[in-house]
């Protein structure tokens, strides 16, 4: 068995603990960044869904307003061209 100086052994332990603490901090920041990024992505996706819902609601209103005696007047492409 080798004889290691106590100060050198303490230095190794100190550096190992510091390295582990820095690793934990880095991993935590990485996970936090991932959570923030995924929340932003979900927010963007929800905005797109809301815009699509509004577009479909407008199509539905135009379609409903074009009904005469429960029969469709005009084609769906005409309805879409009125929205744009």
Coordinates of N, CA and C in Angstrom, one line a residue:
X1 N 0.8 -1.2 0.0 CA 0.0 0.0 0.0 C 0.9 1.2 0.0
X2 N 0.5 2.2 -0.8 CA 1.3 3.4 -0.9 C 1.0 4.3 0.2
X3 N 1.9 5.1 0.5 CA 1.8 6.1 1.6 C 1.5 7.5 1.0
X4 N 0.3 8.0 1.1 CA 0.0 9.2 0.5 C -0.1 10.3 1.6
X5 N 0.5 11.4 1.2 CA 0.4 12.5 2.2 C -1.0 13.0 2.5
X6 N -1.3 13.3 3.7 CA -2.7 13.7 4.1 C -3.2 14.9 3.3
X7 N -2.3 15.9 3.1 CA -2.7 17.1 2.4 C -3.0 16.8 0.9
X8 N -2.2 15.9 0.3 CA -2.5 15.5 -1.1 C -3.8 14.8 -1.2
X9 N -4.1 13.9 -0.3 CA -5.4 13.2 -0.2 C -6.6 14.1 0.0
X10 N -6.4 15.1 0.8 CA -7.4 16.1 1.0 C -7.7 17.0 -0.2
X11 N -6.6 17.3 -0.9 CA -6.7 18.0 -2.2 C -7.5 17.2 -3.2
X12 N -7.3 15.9 -3.3 CA -8.0 15.1 -4.3 C -9.5 15.1 -3.9
X13 N -9.8 14.9 -2.6 CA -11.2 14.9 -2.2 C -11.9 16.3 -2.5
X14 N -11.2 17.3 -2.2 CA -11.7 18.7 -2.4 C -12.0 18.9 -3.8
X15 N -11.1 18.5 -4.7 CA -11.3 18.7 -6.1 C -12.4 17.8 -6.7
X16 N -12.5 16.6 -6.1 CA -13.6 15.7 -6.6 C -14.9 16.3 -6.2
X17 N -15.0 16.8 -4.9 CA -16.3 17.4 -4.5 C -16.7 18.6 -5.3
X18 N -15.7 19.5 -5.6 CA -15.9 20.7 -6.4 C -16.4 20.3 -7.8
X19 N -15.7 19.3 -8.4 CA -16.1 18.8 -9.7 C -17.5 18.3 -9.7
X20 N -17.9 17.5 -8.7 CA -19.2 17.0 -8.6 C -20.3 18.1 -8.4
X21 N -20.0 19.1 -7.6 CA -20.9 20.2 -7.4 C -21.1 21.0 -8.7
X22 N -20.0 21.3 -9.4 CA -20.1 22.0 -10.7 C -20.9 21.1 -11.7
X23 N -20.6 19.8 -11.7 CA -21.4 18.9 -12.6 C -22.9 19.0 -12.3
X24 N -23.3 19.0 -11.0 CA -24.7 19.1 -10.6 C -25.3 20.4 -11.0
X25 N -24.5 21.5 -10.8 CA -25.0 22.8 -11.2 C -25.2 22.9 -12.7
X26 N -24.3 22.4 -13.4 CA -24.4 22.4 -14.9 C -25.6 21.5 -15.4
X27 N -25.7 20.4 -14.8 CA -26.8 19.5 -15.2 C -28.2 20.2 -14.9
X28 N -28.2 20.8 -13.7 CA -29.5 21.5 -13.3 C -29.8 22.6 -14.3
X29 N -28.8 23.4 -14.7 CA -29.0 24.5 -15.6 C -29.4 24.0 -17.0
X30 N -28.8 22.8 -17.4 CA -29.2 22.2 -18.7 C -30.6 21.8 -18.6
X31 N -31.1 21.2 -17.6 CA -32.5 20.7 -17.5 C -33.4 21.9 -17.4
X32 N -33.0 23.0 -16.7 CA -33.8 24.2 -16.6 C -34.0 24.8 -18.0
X33 N -32.9 24.9 -18.7 CA -32.9 25.4 -20.1 C -33.8 24.6 -21.0
X34 N -33.8 23.3 -20.8 CA -34.7 22.4 -21.6 C -36.1 22.6 -21.3
X35 N -36.4 22.8 -20.0 CA -37.8 23.1 -19.6 C -38.3 24.4 -20.1
X36 N -37.5 25.4 -20.0 CA -37.9 26.7 -20.6 C -38.1 26.7 -22.1
X37 N -37.2 26.0 -22.8 CA -37.3 25.8 -24.2 C -38.6 25.1 -24.6
X38 N -38.9 24.0 -23.9 CA -40.1 23.3 -24.2 C -41.3 24.0 -23.9
X39 N -41.3 24.8 -22.8 CA -42.5 25.7 -22.5 C -42.7 26.7 -23.6
X40 N -41.6 27.3 -24.1 CA -41.7 28.2 -25.2 C -42.3 27.6 -26.5
X41 N -41.8 26.4 -26.8 CA -42.3 25.6 -27.9 C -43.8 25.3 -27.8
X42 N -44.2 24.9 -26.6 CA -45.6 24.7 -26.4 C -46.4 25.9 -26.6
X43 N -45.9 27.1 -26.1 CA -46.6 28.4 -26.3 C -46.7 28.7 -27.8
X44 N -45.7 28.5 -28.5 CA -45.8 28.8 -30.0 C -46.8 27.8 -30.6
X45 N -46.8 26.6 -30.2 CA -47.7 25.6 -30.8 C -49.2 26.0 -30.4
X46 N -49.4 26.5 -29.2 CA -50.8 26.9 -28.8 C -51.2 28.1 -29.6
X47 N -50.3 29.1 -29.9 CA -50.6 30.2 -30.7 C -51.1 29.8 -32.1
X48 N -50.3 28.8 -32.7 CA -50.7 28.3 -34.0 C -52.1 27.7 -34.0
X49 N -52.3 26.9 -32.9 CA -53.7 26.3 -32.8 C -54.8 27.3 -32.7
X50 N -54.5 28.3 -31.9 CA -55.5 29.4 -31.8 C -55.8 30.1 -33.1
X51 N -54.8 30.4 -33.8 CA -54.9 31.0 -35.1 C -55.8 30.1 -36.1
X52 N -55.4 28.8 -36.0 CA -56.2 27.9 -36.9 C -57.6 27.8 -36.4
X53 N -57.9 27.8 -35.1 CA -59.2 27.7 -34.6 C -60.0 29.0 -35.1
X54 N -59.4 30.1 -35.1 CA -60.1 31.4 -35.5 C -60.4 31.3 -37.0
X55 N -59.4 30.7 -37.8 CA -59.7 30.6 -39.2 C -60.8 29.7 -39.5
X56 N -60.9 28.5 -38.8 CA -62.0 27.6 -39.0 C -63.3 28.2 -38.5
X57 N -63.3 29.0 -37.5 CA -64.5 29.6 -37.0 C -65.0 30.6 -38.1
X58 N -64.1 31.3 -38.7 CA -64.5 32.3 -39.8 C -65.1 31.5 -41.0
X59 N -64.5 30.4 -41.3 CA -65.0 29.6 -42.4 C -66.4 29.1 -42.0
X60 N -66.6 28.6 -40.8 CA -67.9 28.1 -40.4 C -68.9 29.2 -40.4
X61 N -68.6 30.4 -40.0 CA -69.5 31.5 -40.0 C -69.9 31.9 -41.4
X62 N -69.0 31.9 -42.4 CA -69.3 32.2 -43.8 C -70.1 31.1 -44.3
X63 N -69.8 29.9 -44.0 CA -70.6 28.7 -44.5 C -72.0 28.8 -44.0
X64 N -72.1 29.1 -42.7 CA -73.5 29.2 -42.1 C -74.3 30.3 -42.7
X65 N -73.6 31.4 -43.0 CA -74.3 32.6 -43.5 C -74.7 32.3 -45.0
X66 N -74.1 31.3 -45.6 CA -74.4 31.1 -47.1 C -75.5 30.0 -47.2
X67 N -76.0 29.5 -46.1 CA -77.1 28.5 -46.2 C -78.4 29.2 -46.5
X68 N -79.1 28.7 -47.5 CA -80.4 29.2 -47.8 C -81.4 28.0 -47.9
X69 N -82.3 28.0 -47.0 CA -83.3 26.8 -46.9 C -82.5 25.5 -46.7
X70 N -81.5 25.5 -45.8 CA -80.7 24.3 -45.5 C -80.0 23.8 -46.7
X71 N -79.7 24.6 -47.7 CA -79.0 24.1 -48.9 C -77.7 25.0 -49.0
X72 N -76.7 24.4 -49.4 CA -75.4 25.2 -49.5 C -75.4 26.0 -50.8
X73 N -75.0 27.3 -50.7 CA -74.9 28.2 -51.8 C -73.4 28.4 -52.0
X74 N -72.9 28.1 -53.2 CA -71.5 28.3 -53.5 C -70.7 27.1 -53.0
X75 N -69.5 27.0 -53.5 CA -68.7 25.8 -53.2 C -67.7 26.2 -52.0
X76 N -67.1 25.2 -51.5 CA -66.1 25.5 -50.4 C -65.0 26.3 -50.8
X77 N -64.5 26.2 -52.0 CA -63.4 27.0 -52.5 C -63.8 28.5 -52.6
X78 N -65.1 28.7 -52.9 CA -65.5 30.1 -52.9 C -65.5 30.7 -51.5
X79 N -65.9 29.9 -50.6 CA -65.9 30.3 -49.2 C -64.5 30.6 -48.7
X80 N -63.5 29.8 -49.1 CA -62.1 30.0 -48.7 C -61.6 31.2 -49.4
X81 N -62.0 31.5 -50.6 CA -61.5 32.7 -51.3 C -62.0 34.0 -50.7
X82 N -63.2 33.9 -50.1 CA -63.8 35.1 -49.4 C -63.0 35.4 -48.1
X83 N -62.4 34.4 -47.5 CA -61.7 34.6 -46.2 C -60.4 35.3 -46.5
X84 N -59.7 34.9 -47.6 CA -58.4 35.4 -47.9 C -58.5 36.7 -48.5

